[in-house]
PDB file of C-alpha atoms in Angstrom:
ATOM      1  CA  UNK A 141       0.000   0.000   0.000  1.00  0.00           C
ATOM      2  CA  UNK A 142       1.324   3.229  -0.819  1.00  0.00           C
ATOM      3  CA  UNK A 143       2.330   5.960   1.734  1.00  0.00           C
ATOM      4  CA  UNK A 144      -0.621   8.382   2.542  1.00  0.00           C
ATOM      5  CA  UNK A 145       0.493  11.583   1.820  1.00  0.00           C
ATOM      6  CA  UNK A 146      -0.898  12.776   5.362  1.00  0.00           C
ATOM      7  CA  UNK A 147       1.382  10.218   6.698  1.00  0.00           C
ATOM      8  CA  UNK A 148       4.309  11.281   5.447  1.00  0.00           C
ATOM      9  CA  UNK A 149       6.713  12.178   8.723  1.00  0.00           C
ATOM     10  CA  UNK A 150       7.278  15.894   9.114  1.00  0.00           C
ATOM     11  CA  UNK A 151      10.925  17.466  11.623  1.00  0.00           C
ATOM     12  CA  UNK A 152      11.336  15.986  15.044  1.00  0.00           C
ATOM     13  CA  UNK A 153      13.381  17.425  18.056  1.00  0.00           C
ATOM     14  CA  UNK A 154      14.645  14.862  20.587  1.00  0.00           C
ATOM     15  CA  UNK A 155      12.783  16.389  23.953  1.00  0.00           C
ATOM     16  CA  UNK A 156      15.266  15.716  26.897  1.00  0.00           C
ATOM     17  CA  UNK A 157      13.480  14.667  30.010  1.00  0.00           C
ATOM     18  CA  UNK A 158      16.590  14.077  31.840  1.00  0.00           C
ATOM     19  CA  UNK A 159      17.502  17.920  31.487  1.00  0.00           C
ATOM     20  CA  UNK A 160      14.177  18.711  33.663  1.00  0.00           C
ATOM     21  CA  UNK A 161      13.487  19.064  37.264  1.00  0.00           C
ATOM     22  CA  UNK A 162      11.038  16.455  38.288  1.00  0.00           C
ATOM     23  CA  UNK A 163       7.841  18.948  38.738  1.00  0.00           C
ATOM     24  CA  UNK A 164       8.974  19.884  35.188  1.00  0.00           C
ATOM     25  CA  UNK A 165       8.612  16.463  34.056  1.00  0.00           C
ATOM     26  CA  UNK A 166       5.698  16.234  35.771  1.00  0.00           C
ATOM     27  CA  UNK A 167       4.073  19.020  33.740  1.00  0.00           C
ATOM     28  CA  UNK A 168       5.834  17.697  30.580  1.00  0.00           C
ATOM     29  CA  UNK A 169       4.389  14.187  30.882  1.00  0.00           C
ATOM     30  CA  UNK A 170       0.379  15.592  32.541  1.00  0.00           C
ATOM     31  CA  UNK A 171       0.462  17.615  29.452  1.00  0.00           C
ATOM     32  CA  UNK A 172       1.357  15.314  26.579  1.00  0.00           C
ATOM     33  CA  UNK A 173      -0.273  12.008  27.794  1.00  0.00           C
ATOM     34  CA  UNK A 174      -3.681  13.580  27.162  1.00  0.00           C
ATOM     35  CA  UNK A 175      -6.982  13.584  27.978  1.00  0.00           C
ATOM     36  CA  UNK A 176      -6.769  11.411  30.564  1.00  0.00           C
ATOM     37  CA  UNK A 177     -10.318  10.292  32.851  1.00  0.00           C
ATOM     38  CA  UNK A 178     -10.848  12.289  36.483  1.00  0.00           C
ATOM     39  CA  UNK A 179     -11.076  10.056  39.373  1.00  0.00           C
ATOM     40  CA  UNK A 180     -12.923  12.229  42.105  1.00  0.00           C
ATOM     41  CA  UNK A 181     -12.069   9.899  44.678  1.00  0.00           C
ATOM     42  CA  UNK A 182     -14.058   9.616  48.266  1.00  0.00           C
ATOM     43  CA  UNK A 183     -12.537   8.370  51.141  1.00  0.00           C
ATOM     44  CA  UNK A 184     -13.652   8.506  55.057  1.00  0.00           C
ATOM     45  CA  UNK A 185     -11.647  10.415  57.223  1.00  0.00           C
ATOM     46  CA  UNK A 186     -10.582   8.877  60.754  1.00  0.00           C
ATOM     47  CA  UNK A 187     -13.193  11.077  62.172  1.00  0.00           C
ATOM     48  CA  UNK A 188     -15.799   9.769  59.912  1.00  0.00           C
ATOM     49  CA  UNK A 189     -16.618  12.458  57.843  1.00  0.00           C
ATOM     50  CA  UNK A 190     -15.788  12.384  53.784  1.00  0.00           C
ATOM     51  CA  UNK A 191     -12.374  13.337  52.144  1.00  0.00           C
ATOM     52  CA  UNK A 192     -12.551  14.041  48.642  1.00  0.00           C
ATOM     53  CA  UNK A 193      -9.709  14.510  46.456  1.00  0.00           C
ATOM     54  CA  UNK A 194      -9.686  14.185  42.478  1.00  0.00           C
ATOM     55  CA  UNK A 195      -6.885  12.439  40.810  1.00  0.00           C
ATOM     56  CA  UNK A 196      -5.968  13.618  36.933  1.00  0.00           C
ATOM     57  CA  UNK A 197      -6.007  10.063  35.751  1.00  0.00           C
ATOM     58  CA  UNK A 198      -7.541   6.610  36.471  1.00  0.00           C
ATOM     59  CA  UNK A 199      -6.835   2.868  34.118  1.00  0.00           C
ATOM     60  CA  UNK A 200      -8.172  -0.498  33.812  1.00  0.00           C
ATOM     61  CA  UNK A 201      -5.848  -2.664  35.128  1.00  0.00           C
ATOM     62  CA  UNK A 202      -8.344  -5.957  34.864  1.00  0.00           C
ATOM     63  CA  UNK A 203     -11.711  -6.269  33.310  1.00  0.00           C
ATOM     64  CA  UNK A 204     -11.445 -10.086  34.926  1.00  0.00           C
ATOM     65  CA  UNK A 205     -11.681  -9.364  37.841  1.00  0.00           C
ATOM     66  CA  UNK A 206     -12.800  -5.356  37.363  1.00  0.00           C
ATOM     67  CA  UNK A 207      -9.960  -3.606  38.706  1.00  0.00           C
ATOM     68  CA  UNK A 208      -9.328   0.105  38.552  1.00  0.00           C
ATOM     69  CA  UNK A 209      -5.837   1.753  39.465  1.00  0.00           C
ATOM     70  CA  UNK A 210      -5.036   5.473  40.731  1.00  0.00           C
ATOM     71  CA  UNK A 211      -2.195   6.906  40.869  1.00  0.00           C
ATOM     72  CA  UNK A 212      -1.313   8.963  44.055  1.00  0.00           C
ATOM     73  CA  UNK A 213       1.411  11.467  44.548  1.00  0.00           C
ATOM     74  CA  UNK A 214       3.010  12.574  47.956  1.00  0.00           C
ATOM     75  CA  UNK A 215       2.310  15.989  49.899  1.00  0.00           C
ATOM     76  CA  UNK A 216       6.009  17.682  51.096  1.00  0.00           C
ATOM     77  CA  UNK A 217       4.762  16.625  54.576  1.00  0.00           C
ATOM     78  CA  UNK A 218       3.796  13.077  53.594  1.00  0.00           C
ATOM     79  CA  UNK A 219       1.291  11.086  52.079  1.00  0.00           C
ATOM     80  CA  UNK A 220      -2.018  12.058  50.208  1.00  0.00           C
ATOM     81  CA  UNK A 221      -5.086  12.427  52.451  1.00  0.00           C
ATOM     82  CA  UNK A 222      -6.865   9.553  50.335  1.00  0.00           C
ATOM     83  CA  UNK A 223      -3.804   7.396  50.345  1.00  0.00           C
ATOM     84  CA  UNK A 224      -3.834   7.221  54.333  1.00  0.00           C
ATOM     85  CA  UNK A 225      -7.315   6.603  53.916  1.00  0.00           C
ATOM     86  CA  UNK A 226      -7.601   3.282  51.706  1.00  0.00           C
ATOM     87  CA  UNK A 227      -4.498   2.102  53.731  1.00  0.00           C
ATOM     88  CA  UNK A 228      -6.484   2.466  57.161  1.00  0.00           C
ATOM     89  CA  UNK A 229     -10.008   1.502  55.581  1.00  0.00           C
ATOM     90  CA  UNK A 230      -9.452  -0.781  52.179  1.00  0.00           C
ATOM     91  CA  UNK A 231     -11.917   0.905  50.419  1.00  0.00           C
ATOM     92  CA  UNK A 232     -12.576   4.008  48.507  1.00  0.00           C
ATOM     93  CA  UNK A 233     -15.272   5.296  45.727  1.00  0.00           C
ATOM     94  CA  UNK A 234     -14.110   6.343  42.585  1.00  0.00           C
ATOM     95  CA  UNK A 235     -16.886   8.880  41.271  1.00  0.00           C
ATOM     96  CA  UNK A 236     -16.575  10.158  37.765  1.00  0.00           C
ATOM     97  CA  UNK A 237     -16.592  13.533  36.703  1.00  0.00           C
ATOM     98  CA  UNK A 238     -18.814  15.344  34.435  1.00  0.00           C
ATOM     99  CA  UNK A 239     -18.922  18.942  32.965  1.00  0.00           C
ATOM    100  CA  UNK A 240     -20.913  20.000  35.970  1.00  0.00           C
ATOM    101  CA  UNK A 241     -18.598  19.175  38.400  1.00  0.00           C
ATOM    102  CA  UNK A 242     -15.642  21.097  36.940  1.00  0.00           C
ATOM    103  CA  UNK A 243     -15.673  23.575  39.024  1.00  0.00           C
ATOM    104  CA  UNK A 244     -15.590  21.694  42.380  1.00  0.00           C
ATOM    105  CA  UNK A 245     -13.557  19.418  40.931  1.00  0.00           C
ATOM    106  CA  UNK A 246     -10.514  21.920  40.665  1.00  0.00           C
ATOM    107  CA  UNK A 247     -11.498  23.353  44.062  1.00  0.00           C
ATOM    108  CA  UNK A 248     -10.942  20.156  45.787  1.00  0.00           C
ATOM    109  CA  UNK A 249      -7.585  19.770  44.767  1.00  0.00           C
ATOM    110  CA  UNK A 250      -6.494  22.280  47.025  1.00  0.00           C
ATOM    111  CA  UNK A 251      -4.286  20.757  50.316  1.00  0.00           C
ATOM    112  CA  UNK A 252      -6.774  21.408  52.733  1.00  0.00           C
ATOM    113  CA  UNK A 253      -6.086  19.815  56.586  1.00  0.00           C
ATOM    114  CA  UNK A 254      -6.791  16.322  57.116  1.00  0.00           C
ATOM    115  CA  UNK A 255      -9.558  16.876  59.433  1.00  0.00           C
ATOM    116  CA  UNK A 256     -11.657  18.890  56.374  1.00  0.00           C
ATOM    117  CA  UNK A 257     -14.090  17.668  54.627  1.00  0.00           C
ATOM    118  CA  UNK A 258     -14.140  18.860  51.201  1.00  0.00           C
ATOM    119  CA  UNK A 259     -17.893  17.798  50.749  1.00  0.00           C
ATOM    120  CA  UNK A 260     -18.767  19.775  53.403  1.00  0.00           C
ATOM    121  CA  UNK A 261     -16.688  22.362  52.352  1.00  0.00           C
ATOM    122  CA  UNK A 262     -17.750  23.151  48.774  1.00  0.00           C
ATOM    123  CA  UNK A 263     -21.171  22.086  49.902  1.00  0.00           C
ATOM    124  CA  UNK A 264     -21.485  19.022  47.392  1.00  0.00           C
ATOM    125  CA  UNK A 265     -24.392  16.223  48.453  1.00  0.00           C
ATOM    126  CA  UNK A 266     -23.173  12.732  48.873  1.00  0.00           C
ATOM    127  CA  UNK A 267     -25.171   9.972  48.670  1.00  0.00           C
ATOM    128  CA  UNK A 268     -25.081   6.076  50.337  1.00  0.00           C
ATOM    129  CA  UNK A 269     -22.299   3.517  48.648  1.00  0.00           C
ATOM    130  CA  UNK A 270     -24.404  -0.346  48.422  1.00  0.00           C
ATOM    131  CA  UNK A 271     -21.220  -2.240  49.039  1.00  0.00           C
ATOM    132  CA  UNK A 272     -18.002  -0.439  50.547  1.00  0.00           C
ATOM    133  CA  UNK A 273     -18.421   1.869  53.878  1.00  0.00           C
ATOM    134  CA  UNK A 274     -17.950   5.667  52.614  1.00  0.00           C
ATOM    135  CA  UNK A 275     -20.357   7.722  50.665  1.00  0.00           C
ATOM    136  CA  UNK A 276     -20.139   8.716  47.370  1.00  0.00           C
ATOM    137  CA  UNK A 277     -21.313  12.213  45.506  1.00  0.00           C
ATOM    138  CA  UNK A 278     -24.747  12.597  44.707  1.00  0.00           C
ATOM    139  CA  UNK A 279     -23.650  15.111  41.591  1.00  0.00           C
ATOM    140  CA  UNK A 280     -21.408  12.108  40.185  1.00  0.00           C
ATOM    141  CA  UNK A 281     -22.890  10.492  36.688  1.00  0.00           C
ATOM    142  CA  UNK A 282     -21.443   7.230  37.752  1.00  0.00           C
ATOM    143  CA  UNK A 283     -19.206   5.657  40.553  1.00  0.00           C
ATOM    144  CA  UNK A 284     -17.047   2.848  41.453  1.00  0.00           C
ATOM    145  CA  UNK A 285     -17.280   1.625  44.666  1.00  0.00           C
ATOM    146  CA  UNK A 286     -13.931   0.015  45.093  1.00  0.00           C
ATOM    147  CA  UNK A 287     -11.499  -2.274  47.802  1.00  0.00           C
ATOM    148  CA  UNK A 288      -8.239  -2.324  47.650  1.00  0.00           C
ATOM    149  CA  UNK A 289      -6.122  -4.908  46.018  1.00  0.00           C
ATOM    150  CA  UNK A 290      -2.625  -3.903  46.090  1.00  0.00           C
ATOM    151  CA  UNK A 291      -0.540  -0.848  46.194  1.00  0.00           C
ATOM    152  CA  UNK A 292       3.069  -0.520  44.408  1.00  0.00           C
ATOM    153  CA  UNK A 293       5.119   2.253  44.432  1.00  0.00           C
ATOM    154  CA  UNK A 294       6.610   3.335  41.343  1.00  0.00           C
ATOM    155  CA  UNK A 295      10.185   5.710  40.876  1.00  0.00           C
ATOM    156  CA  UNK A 296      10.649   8.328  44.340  1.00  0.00           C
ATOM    157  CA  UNK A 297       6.851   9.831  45.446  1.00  0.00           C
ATOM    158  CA  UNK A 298       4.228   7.626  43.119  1.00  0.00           C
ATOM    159  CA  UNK A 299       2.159   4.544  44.154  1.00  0.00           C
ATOM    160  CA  UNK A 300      -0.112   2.971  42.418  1.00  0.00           C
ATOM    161  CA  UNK A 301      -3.486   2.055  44.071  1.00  0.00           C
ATOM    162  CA  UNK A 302      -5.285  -1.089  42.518  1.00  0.00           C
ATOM    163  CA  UNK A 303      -8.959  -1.704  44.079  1.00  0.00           C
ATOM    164  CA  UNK A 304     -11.568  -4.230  42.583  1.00  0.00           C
ATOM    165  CA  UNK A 305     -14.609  -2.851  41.345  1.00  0.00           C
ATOM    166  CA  UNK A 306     -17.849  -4.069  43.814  1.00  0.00           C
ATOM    167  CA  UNK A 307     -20.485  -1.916  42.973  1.00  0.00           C
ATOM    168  CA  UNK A 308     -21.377   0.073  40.535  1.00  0.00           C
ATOM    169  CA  UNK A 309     -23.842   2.915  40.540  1.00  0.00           C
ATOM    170  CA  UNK A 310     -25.350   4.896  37.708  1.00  0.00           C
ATOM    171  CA  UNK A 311     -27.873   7.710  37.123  1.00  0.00           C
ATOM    172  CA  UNK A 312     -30.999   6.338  35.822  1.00  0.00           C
ATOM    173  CA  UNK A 313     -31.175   6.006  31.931  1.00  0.00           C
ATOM    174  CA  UNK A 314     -27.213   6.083  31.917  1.00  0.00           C
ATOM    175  CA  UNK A 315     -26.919   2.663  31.712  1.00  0.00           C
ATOM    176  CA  UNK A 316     -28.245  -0.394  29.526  1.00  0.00           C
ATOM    177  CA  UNK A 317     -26.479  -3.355  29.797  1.00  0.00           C
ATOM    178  CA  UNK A 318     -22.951  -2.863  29.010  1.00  0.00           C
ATOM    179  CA  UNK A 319     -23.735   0.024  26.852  1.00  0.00           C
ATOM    180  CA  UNK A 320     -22.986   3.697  28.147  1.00  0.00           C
ATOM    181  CA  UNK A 321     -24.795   7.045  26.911  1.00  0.00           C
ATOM    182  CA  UNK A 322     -22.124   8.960  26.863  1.00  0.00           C
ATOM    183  CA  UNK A 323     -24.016  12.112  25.595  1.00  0.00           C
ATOM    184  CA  UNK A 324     -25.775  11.901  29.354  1.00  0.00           C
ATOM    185  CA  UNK A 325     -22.894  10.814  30.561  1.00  0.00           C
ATOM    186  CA  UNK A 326     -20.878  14.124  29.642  1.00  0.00           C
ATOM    187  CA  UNK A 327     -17.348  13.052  30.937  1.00  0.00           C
ATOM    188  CA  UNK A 328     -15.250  15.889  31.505  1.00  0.00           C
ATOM    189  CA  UNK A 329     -11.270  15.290  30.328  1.00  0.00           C
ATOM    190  CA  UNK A 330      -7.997  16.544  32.113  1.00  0.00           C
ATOM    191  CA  UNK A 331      -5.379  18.401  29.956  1.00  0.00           C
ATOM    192  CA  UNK A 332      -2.963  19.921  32.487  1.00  0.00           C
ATOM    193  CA  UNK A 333      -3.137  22.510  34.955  1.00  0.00           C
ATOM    194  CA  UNK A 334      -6.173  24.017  35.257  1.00  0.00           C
ATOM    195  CA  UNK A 335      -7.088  23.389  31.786  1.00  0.00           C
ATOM    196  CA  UNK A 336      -9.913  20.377  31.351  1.00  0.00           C
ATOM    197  CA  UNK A 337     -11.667  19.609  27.771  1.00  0.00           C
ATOM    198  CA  UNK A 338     -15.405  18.337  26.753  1.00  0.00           C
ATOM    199  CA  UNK A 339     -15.884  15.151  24.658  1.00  0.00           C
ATOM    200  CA  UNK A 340     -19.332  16.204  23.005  1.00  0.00           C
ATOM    201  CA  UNK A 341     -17.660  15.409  19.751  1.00  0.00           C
ATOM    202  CA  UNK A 342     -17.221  11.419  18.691  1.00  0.00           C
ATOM    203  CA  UNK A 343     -15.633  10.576  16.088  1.00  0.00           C
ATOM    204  CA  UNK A 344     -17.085   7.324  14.566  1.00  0.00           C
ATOM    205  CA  UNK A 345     -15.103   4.697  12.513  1.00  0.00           C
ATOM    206  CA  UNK A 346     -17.344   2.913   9.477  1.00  0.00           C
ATOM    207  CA  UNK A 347     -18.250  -0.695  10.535  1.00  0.00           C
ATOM    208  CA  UNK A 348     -16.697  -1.601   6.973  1.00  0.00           C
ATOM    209  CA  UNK A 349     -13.616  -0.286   7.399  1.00  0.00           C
ATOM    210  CA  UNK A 350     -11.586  -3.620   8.126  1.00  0.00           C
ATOM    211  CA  UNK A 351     -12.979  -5.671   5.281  1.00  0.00           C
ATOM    212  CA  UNK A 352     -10.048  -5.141   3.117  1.00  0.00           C
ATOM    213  CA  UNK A 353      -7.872  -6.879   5.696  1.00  0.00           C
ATOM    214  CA  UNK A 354     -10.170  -9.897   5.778  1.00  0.00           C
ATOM    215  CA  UNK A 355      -7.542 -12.431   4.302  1.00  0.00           C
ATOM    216  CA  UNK A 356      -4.777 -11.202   6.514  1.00  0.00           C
ATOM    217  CA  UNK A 357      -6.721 -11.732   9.909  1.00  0.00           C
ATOM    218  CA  UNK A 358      -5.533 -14.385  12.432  1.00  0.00           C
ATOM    219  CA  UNK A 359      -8.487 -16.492  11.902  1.00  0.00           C
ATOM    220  CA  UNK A 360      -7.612 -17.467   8.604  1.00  0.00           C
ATOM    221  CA  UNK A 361      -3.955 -19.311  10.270  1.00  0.00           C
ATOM    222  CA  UNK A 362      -6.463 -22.100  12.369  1.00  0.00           C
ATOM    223  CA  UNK A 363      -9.710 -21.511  10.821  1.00  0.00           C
ATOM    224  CA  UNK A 364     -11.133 -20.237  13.243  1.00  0.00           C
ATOM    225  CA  UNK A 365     -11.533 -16.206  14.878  1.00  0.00           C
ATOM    226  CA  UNK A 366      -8.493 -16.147  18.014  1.00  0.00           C
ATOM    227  CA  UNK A 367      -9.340 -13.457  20.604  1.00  0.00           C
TER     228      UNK A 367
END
């Protein structure tokens, strides 16, 4: 097949993360791995009331069982509110974020003391959890109610939190079997700072658009379709 002419590779510069400070790095790589899914993330506070703390990114680590990973940072003075939280509790809600909730969502990402609540604080409803002990927030589309696996620590201040899915709760109509409206669903993306970005536009690939490849799948080696 002949090149496309979009295709065709354009100048490069070599980009020298080794020359940065880490928090440069940090802005580098926030700001080029983009958009990346908000994980407003509740936890309980030792004094019972409800820590909430957003987190620029969250992946599927297993669909088999459902696992969900966050990455968490450290505060100069120590670990992240949240990450002293699933260590003491073993469970945490992972509430996704919509357009609505931009607003609050930036707000709670300020270092606020460990006895605050930032529900409380910014005056945002929370709602019960079905499965883990915790609440999670009544303005959330959807939420993962989660228990911890595992934890691994990654390089000099990240870990990586791993919790198993138990519960899942959607806003009525949201939902119909595995299938998500995403037009009601409205997730908002992180870009880097305080900079976040819609996804109102999809862009749809034809359902033909494969069938030229047809002899050269896998299938055709056993006769039958591998997954």
């Amino acid at each position: 097949m002949a090149e496309h002419p979009e295709f065709r590779p354009a100048t490069f510069e070599r980009i020298e993360l080794g020359d940065m400070t880490a928090l440069s790095r940090y802005k580098f790589l926030t700001a080029t791995v983009v958009p990346r899914p908000i994980a407003l993330v509740s936890t309980l506070n030792p004094n019972g009331s409800v820590n909430l703390a957003p987190f620029s990114q969250f992946v599927i680590l297993s669909a088999s069982p459902p696992i969900l990973g966050i990455v968490s940072g450290r505060h100069p003075d120590g670990r992240k509110d949240t990450h002293s939280n699933i260590l003491r509790t073993g469970e945490f809600v992972i509430n996704t974020v919509d357009e609505a909730l931009a607003v609050p969502t930036q707000q709670s990402a300020y270092p606020f003391r460990p006895e605050i609540s930032e529900t409380e604080l910014l005056g945002l409803g929370t709602r019960a959890t079905t499965s883990v002990a915790g609440r999670a927030v009544a303005a959330s589309p959807l939420a993962f109610e989660c228990r911890l696996v595992r934890t691994e620590s990654f390089g000099e201040t990240a870990t990586l939190i791993a919790g198993e899915v138990v519960a899942v709760t959607a806003r009525q109509g949201l939902v119909s079997g595995h299938r998500v409206a995403h037009d009601k669903l409205r997730p908002l993306g992180r870009i880097a700072g305080r900079d976040y970005c819609r996804t109102g536009e999809v862009v749809s690939m034809p359902p033909d658009l494969d069938a030229a490849f047809a002899a050269l799948g896998r299938h055709n080696q056993t006769g039958k379709v591998l997954p």
